[in-house]
CSV table of C-alpha atoms in Angstrom, one decimal:
chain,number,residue,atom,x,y,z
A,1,UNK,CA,73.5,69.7,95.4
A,2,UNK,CA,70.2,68.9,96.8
A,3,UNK,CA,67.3,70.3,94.7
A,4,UNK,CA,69.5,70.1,91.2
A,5,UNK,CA,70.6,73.2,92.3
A,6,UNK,CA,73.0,73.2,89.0
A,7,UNK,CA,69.7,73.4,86.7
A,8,UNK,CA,68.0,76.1,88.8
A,9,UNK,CA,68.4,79.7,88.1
A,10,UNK,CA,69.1,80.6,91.5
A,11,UNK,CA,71.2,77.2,91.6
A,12,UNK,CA,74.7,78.8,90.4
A,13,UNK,CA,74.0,81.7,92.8
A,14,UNK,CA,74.0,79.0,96.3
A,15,UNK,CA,77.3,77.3,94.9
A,16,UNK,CA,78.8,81.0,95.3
A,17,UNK,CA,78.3,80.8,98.7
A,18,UNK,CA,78.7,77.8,99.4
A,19,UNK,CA,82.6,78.2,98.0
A,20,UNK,CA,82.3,81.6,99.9
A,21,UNK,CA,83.9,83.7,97.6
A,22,UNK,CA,85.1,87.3,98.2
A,23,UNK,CA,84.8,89.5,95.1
A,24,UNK,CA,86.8,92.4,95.5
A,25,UNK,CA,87.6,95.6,93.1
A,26,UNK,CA,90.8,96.6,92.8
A,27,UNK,CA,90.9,99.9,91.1
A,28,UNK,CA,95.0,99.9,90.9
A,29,UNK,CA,94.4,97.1,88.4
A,30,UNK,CA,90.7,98.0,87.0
A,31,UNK,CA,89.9,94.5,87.7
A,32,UNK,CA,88.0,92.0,90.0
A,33,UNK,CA,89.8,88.9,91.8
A,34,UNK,CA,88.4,86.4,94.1
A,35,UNK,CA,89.4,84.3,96.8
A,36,UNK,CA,87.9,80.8,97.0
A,37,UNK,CA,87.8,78.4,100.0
A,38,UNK,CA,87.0,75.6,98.0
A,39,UNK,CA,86.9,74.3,94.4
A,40,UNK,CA,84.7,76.8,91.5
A,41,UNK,CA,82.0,74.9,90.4
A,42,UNK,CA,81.7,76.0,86.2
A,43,UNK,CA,78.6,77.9,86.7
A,44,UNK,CA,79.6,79.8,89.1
A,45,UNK,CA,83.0,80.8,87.2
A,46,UNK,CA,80.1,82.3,84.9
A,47,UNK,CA,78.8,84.4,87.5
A,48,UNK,CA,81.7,85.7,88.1
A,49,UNK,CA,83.1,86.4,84.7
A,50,UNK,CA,79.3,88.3,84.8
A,51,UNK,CA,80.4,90.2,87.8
A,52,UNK,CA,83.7,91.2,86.7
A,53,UNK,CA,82.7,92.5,83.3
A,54,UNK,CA,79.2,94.3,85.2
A,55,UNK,CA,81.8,95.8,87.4
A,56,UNK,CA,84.2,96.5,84.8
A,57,UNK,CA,81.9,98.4,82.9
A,58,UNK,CA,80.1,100.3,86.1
A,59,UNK,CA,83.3,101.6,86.9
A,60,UNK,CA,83.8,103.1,83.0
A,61,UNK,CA,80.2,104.1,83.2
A,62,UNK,CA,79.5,105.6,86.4
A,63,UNK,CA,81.7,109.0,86.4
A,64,UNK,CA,80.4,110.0,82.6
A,65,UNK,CA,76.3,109.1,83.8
A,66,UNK,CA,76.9,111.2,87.1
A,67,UNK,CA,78.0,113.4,85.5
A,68,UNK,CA,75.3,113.9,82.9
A,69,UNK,CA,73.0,113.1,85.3
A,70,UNK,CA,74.1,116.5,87.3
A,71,UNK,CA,74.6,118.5,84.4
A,72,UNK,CA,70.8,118.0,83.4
A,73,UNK,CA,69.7,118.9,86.8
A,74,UNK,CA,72.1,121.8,87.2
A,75,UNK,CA,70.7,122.8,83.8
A,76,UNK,CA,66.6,122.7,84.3
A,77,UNK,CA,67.0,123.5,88.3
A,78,UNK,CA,65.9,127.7,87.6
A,79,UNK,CA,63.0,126.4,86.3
A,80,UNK,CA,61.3,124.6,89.3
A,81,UNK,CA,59.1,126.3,92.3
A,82,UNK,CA,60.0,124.1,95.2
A,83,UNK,CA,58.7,126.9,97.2
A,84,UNK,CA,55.1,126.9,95.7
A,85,UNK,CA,55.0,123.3,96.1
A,86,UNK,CA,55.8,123.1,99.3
A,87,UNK,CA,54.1,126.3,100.7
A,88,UNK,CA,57.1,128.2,101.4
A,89,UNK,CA,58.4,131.7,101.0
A,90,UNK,CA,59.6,132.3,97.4
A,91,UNK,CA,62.5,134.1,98.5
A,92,UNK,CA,63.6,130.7,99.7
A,93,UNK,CA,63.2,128.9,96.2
A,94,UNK,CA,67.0,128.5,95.7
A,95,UNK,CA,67.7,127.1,99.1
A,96,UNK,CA,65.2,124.4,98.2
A,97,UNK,CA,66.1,123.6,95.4
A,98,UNK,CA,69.9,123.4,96.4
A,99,UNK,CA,68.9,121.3,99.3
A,100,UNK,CA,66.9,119.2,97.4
A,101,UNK,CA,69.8,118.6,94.7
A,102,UNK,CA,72.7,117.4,97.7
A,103,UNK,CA,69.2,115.4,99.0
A,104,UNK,CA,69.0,113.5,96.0
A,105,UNK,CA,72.8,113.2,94.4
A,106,UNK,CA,74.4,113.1,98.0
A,107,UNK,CA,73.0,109.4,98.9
A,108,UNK,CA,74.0,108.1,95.6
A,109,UNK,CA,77.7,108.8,95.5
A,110,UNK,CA,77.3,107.3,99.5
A,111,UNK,CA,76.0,104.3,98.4
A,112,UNK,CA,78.3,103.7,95.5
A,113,UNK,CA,81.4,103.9,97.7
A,114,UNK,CA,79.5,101.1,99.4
A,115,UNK,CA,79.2,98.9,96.5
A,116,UNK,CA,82.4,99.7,94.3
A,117,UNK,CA,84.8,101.0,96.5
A,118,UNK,CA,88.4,102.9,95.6
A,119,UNK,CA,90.1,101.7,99.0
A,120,UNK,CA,87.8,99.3,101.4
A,121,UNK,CA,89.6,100.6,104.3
A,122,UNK,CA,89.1,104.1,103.6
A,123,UNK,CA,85.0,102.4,104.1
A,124,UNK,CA,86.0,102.2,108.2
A,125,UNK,CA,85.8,105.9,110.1
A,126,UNK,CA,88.7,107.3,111.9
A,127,UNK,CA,87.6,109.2,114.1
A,128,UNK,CA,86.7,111.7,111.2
A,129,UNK,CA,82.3,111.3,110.3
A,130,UNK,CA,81.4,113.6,113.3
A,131,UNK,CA,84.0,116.2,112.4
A,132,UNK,CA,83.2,116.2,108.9
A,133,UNK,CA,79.0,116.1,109.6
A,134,UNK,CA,79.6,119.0,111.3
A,135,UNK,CA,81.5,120.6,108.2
A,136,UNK,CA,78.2,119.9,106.5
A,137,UNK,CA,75.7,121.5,108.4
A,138,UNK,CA,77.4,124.4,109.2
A,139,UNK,CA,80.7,125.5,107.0
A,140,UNK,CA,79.1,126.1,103.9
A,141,UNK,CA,76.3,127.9,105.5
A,142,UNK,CA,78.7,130.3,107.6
A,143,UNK,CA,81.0,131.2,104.8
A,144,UNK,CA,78.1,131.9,102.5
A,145,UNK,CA,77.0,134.5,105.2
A,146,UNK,CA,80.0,136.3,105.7
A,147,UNK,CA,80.3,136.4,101.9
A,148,UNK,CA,76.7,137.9,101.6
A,149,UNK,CA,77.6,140.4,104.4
A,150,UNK,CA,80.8,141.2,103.4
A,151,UNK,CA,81.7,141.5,99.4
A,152,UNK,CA,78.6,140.3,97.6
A,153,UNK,CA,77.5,143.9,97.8
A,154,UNK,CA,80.8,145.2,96.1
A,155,UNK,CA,80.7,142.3,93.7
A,156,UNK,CA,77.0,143.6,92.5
A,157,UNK,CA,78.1,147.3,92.7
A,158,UNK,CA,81.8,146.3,90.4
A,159,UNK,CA,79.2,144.7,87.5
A,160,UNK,CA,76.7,147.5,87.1
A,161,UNK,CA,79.5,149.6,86.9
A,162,UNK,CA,81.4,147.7,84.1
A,163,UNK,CA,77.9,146.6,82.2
A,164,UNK,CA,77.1,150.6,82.3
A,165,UNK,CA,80.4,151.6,81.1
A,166,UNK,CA,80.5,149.1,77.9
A,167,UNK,CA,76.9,149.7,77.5
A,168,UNK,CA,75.6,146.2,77.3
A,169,UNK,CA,75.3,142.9,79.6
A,170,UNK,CA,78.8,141.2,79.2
A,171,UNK,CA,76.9,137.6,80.1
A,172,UNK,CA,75.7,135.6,76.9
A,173,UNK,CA,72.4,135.6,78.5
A,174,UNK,CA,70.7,134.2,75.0
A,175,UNK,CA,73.2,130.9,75.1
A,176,UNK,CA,71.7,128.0,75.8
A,177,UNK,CA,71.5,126.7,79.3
A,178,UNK,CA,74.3,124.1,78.6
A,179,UNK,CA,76.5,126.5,77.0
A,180,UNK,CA,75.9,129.2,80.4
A,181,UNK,CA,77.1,126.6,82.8
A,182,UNK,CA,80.0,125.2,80.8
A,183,UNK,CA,81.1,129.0,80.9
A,184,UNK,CA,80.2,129.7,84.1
A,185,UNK,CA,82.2,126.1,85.5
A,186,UNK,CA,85.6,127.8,83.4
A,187,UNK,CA,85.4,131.2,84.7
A,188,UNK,CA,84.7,130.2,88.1
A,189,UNK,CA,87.4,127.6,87.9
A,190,UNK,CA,90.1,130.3,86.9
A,191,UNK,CA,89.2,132.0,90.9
A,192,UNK,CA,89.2,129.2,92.8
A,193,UNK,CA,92.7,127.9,90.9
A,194,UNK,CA,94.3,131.4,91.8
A,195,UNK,CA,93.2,130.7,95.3
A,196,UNK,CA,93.6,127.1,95.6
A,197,UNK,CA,97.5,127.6,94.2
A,198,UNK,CA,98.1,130.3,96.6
A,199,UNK,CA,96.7,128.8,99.6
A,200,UNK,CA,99.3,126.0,99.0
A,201,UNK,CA,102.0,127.8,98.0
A,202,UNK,CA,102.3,130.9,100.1
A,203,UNK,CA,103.0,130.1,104.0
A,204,UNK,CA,101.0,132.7,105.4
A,205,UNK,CA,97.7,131.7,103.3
A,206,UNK,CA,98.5,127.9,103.8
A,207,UNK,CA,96.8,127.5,107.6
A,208,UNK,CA,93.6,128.6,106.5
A,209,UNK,CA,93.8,125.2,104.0
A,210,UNK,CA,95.6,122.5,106.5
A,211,UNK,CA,92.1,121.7,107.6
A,212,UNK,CA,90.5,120.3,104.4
A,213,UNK,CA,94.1,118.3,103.7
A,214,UNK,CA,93.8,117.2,107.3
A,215,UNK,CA,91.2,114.1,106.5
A,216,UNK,CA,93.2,110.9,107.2
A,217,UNK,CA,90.7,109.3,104.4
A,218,UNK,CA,89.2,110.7,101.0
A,219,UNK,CA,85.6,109.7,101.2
A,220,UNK,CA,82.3,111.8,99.8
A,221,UNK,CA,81.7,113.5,103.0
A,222,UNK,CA,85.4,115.2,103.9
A,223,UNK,CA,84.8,117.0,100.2
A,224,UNK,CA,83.2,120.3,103.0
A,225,UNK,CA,86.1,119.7,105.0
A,226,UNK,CA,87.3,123.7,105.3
A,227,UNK,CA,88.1,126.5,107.8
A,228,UNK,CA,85.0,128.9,107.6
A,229,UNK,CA,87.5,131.7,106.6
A,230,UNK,CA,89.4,129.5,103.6
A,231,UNK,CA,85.6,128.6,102.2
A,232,UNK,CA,84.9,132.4,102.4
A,233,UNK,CA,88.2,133.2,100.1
A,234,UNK,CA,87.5,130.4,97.8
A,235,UNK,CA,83.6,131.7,97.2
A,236,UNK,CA,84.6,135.1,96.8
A,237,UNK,CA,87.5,134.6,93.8
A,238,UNK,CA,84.6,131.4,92.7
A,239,UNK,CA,82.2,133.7,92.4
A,240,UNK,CA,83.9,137.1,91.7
A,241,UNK,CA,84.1,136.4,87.6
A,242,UNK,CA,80.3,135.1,87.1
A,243,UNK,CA,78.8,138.2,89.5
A,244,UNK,CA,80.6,141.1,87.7
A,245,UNK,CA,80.1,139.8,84.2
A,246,UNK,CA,76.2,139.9,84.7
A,247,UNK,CA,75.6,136.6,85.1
A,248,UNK,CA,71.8,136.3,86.2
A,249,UNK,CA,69.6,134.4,88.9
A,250,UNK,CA,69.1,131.0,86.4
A,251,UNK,CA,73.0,131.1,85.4
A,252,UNK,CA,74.4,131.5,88.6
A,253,UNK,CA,72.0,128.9,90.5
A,254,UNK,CA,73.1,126.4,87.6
A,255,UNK,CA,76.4,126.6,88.8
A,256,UNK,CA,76.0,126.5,92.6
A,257,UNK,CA,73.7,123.3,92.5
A,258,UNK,CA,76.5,121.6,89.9
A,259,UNK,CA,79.8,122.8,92.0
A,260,UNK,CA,77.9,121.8,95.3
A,261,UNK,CA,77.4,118.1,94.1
A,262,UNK,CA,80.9,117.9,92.3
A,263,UNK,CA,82.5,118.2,95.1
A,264,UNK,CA,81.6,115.0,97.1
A,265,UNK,CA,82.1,113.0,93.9
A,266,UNK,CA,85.4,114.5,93.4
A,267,UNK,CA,86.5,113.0,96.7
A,268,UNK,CA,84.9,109.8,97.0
A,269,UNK,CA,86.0,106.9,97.4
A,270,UNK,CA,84.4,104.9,94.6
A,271,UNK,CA,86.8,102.9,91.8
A,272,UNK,CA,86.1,104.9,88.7
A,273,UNK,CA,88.2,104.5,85.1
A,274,UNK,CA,87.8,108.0,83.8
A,275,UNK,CA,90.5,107.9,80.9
A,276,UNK,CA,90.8,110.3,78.9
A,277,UNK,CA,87.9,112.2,80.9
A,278,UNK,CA,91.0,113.0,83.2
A,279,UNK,CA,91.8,115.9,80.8
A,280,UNK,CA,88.5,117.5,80.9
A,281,UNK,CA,87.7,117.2,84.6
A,282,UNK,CA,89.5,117.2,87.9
A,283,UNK,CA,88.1,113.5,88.6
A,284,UNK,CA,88.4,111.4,91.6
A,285,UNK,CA,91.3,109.8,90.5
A,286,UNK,CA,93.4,113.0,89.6
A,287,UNK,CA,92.2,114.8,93.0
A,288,UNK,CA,93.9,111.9,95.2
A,289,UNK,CA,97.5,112.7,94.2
A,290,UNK,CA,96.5,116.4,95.6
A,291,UNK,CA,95.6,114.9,98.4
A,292,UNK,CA,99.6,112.9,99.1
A,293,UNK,CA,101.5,113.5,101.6
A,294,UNK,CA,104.5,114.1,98.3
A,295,UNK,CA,104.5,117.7,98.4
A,296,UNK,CA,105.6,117.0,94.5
A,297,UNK,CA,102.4,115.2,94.3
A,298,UNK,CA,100.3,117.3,95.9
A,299,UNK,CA,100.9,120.4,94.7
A,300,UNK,CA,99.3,119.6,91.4
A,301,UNK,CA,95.6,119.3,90.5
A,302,UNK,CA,94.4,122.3,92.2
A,303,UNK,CA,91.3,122.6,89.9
A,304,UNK,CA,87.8,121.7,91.7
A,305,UNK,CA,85.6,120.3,88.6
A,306,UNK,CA,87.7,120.6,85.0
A,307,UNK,CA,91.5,120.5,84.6
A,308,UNK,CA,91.9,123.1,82.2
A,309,UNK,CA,93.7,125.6,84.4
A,310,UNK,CA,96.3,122.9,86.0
A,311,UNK,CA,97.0,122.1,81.9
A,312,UNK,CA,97.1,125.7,81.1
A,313,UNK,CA,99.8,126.5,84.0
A,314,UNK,CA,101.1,123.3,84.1
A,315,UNK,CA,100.0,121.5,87.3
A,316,UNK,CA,98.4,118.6,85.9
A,317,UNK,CA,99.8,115.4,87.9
A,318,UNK,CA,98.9,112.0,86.1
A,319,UNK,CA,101.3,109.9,86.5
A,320,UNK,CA,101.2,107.1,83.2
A,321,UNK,CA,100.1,103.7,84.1
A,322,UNK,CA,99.7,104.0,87.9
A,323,UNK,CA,96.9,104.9,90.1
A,324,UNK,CA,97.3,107.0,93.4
A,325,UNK,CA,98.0,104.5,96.4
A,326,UNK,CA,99.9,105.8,99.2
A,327,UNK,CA,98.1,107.5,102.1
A,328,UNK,CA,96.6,111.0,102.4
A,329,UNK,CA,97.2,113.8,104.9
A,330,UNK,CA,99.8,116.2,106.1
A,331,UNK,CA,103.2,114.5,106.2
A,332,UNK,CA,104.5,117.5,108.7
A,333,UNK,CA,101.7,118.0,110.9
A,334,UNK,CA,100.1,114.5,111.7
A,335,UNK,CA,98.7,115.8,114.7
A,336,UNK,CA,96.8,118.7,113.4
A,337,UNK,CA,93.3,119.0,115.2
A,338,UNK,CA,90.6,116.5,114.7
A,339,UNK,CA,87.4,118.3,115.9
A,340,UNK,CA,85.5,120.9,114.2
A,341,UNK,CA,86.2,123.4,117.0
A,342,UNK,CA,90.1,122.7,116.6
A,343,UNK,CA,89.9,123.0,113.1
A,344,UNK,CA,87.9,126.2,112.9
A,345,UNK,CA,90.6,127.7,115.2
A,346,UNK,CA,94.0,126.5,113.9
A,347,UNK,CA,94.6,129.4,111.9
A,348,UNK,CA,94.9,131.1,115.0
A,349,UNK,CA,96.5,128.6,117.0
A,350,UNK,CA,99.3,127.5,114.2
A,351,UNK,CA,102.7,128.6,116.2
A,352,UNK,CA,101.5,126.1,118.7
A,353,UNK,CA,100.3,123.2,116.3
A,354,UNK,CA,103.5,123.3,114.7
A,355,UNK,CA,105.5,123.2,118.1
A,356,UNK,CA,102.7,120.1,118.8
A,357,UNK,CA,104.1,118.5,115.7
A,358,UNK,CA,107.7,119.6,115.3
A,359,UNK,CA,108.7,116.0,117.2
A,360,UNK,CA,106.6,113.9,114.7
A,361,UNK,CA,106.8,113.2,111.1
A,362,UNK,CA,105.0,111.1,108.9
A,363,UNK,CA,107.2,109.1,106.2
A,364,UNK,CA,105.2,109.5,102.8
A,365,UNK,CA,106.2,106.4,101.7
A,366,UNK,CA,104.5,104.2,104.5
A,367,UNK,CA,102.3,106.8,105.9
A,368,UNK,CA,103.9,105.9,109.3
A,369,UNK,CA,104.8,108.2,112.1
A,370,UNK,CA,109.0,108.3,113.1
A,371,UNK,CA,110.5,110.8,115.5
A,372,UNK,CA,112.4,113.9,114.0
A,373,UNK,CA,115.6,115.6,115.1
A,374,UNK,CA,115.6,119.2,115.6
């Protein structure tokens, strides 16, 4: 090596690629393994024994830091004036600061899919980023409108009534911050598991839900992957048990900002090792079995941030010793619509997308399409 490259500190780094190495993760096995064109010089077996452990332990650290990271935010978020800052209407303070939460955790989880992914080719599109952009900008923002215009008004009207007939405010208002959102994650949870079941388990609720199961990937941006209507049902029952106990502004902005981030990390596509973190929250790892094409698989792990309702009613999936490999989708409708449009309108439209896909299956074993009788 000319230079001593051997004795420099950058030295062992240039015999790495020089023996062009591949360093892959492979979350299956929670381990790194290379692939060498050439013989391993001894210091750079070092730097990768380095690698593997830093990897090894970024993938235990990651999911409990994010975690804590958001919780912190979610926590101390009621307390900032974004709209003072930056000149703007104070009525508009929440927006900001939501906005400026999804601006600031939203890259990160992008850019760690990037560096330790789950599945590298769930990295490639297919045919699915536009769609799923689209989701972004304006699902969440439609739903939350017809909710406002619809029931919020009721909600508000049901918990005045109930504080005035018990004749004091049912929230813990003088808990601590922490304590408020931990609640506020649990009750909310219990709606959008009642939902979430039913949605999967009764036909006529199911075709407002296809669209969010429709991603042919699980990556962070598909986690605002939802009919406008199926988003408005899963706010409402969300929402329902925080509004009518009295929960105030602080409380209930705490738990908007923390489920809005949850969500993309839930479905990412980063290798995490969560352990025994699995029975405490619905983490990436559990929410890819509820994404199989197994219908024994994936009607389990219905909860959005904690698993304590799928343990309560028994519909915790985590299968001992294994990881979730197989593909993702709908096994009987592999042809269900790809663009935003299509998806908004399948509800209305499902007597015809089933005829569409009553000749093709998809075989959850391989994930490959074969013709079906009858």
């Amino acid at each position: 090596m000319v230079g001593g490259g051997r004795d420099r500190p950058g030295g062992a780094f240039a015999h790495v690629r020089q023996a062009r190495f591949e360093l892959r993760f492979q979350a299956t096995k929670g381990r790194v393994w290379s692939r060498c064109d050439g013989p391993v010089p001894a210091a750079s077996s070092a730097v990768l024994r380095d690698d593997r452990m830093f990897q090894r332990f970024a993938s235990l650290a990651i999911f409990p830091g994010f975690v804590v990271a958001l919780g912190a935010f979610a926590m101390h978020a009621p307390r900032w004036d974004f709209a003072g800052f930056v000149g703007a209407p104070q009525k508009t303070n929440e927006s900001l600061i939501l906005l400026a939460s999804l601006a600031l955790f939203y890259p990160v989880v992008a850019q760690l899919e990037r560096w330790l992914p789950h599945r590298r080719e769930w990295r490639r599109p297919q045919g699915d980023v536009r769609t799923d952009v689209l989701h972004l900008i304006f699902t969440g923002v439609a739903a939350n409108a017809l909710f406002a215009a619809t029931l919020l008004g009721a909600f508000i009207a049901a918990g005045a009534w109930l504080a005035g007939r018990v004749g004091f405010p049912l929230w813990p208002l003088a808990w601590h911050p922490i304590a408020q959102l931990a609640l506020a994650i649990v009750l909310a949870e219990l709606g959008h598991y009642v939902y979430h079941r039913i949605s999967h388990e009764c036909a006529w609720v199911w075709p407002l839900h296809a669209a969010h199961h429709s991603a042919p990937r699980l990556y962070w941006l598909n986690a605002t992957r939802f009919n406008i209507l199926d988003l408005f049902l899963l706010l409402a029952l969300q929402t329902l048990p925080l509004i009518v106990l009295g929960a105030d502004r602080a409380a209930f902005l705490s738990y908007t900002v923390f489920a809005a981030v949850y969500g993309q990390l839930q479905h990412c596509n980063v290798a995490l090792r969560t352990g025994p973190l699995d029975w405490i929250f619905s983490t990436p790892g559990l929410h890819r079995w509820h994404h199989s094409l197994e219908s024994r698989e994936g009607n389990h792990n219905y909860g959005a941030i904690v698993s304590v309702w799928d343990l309560l009613f028994r519909s915790f999936w985590r299968p001992w010793g294994r990881e979730f490999a197989g593909p993702v989708g709908i096994a009987s409708l592999p042809r269900f619509p790809a663009g935003y449009l299509g998806q908004q309108l399948s509800p209305f439209r499902w007597a015809r997308i089933r005829r569409e896909n009553a000749a093709v299956a998809v075989s959850p074993a391989s994930g490959a399409r074969a013709s079906q009788s009858g």
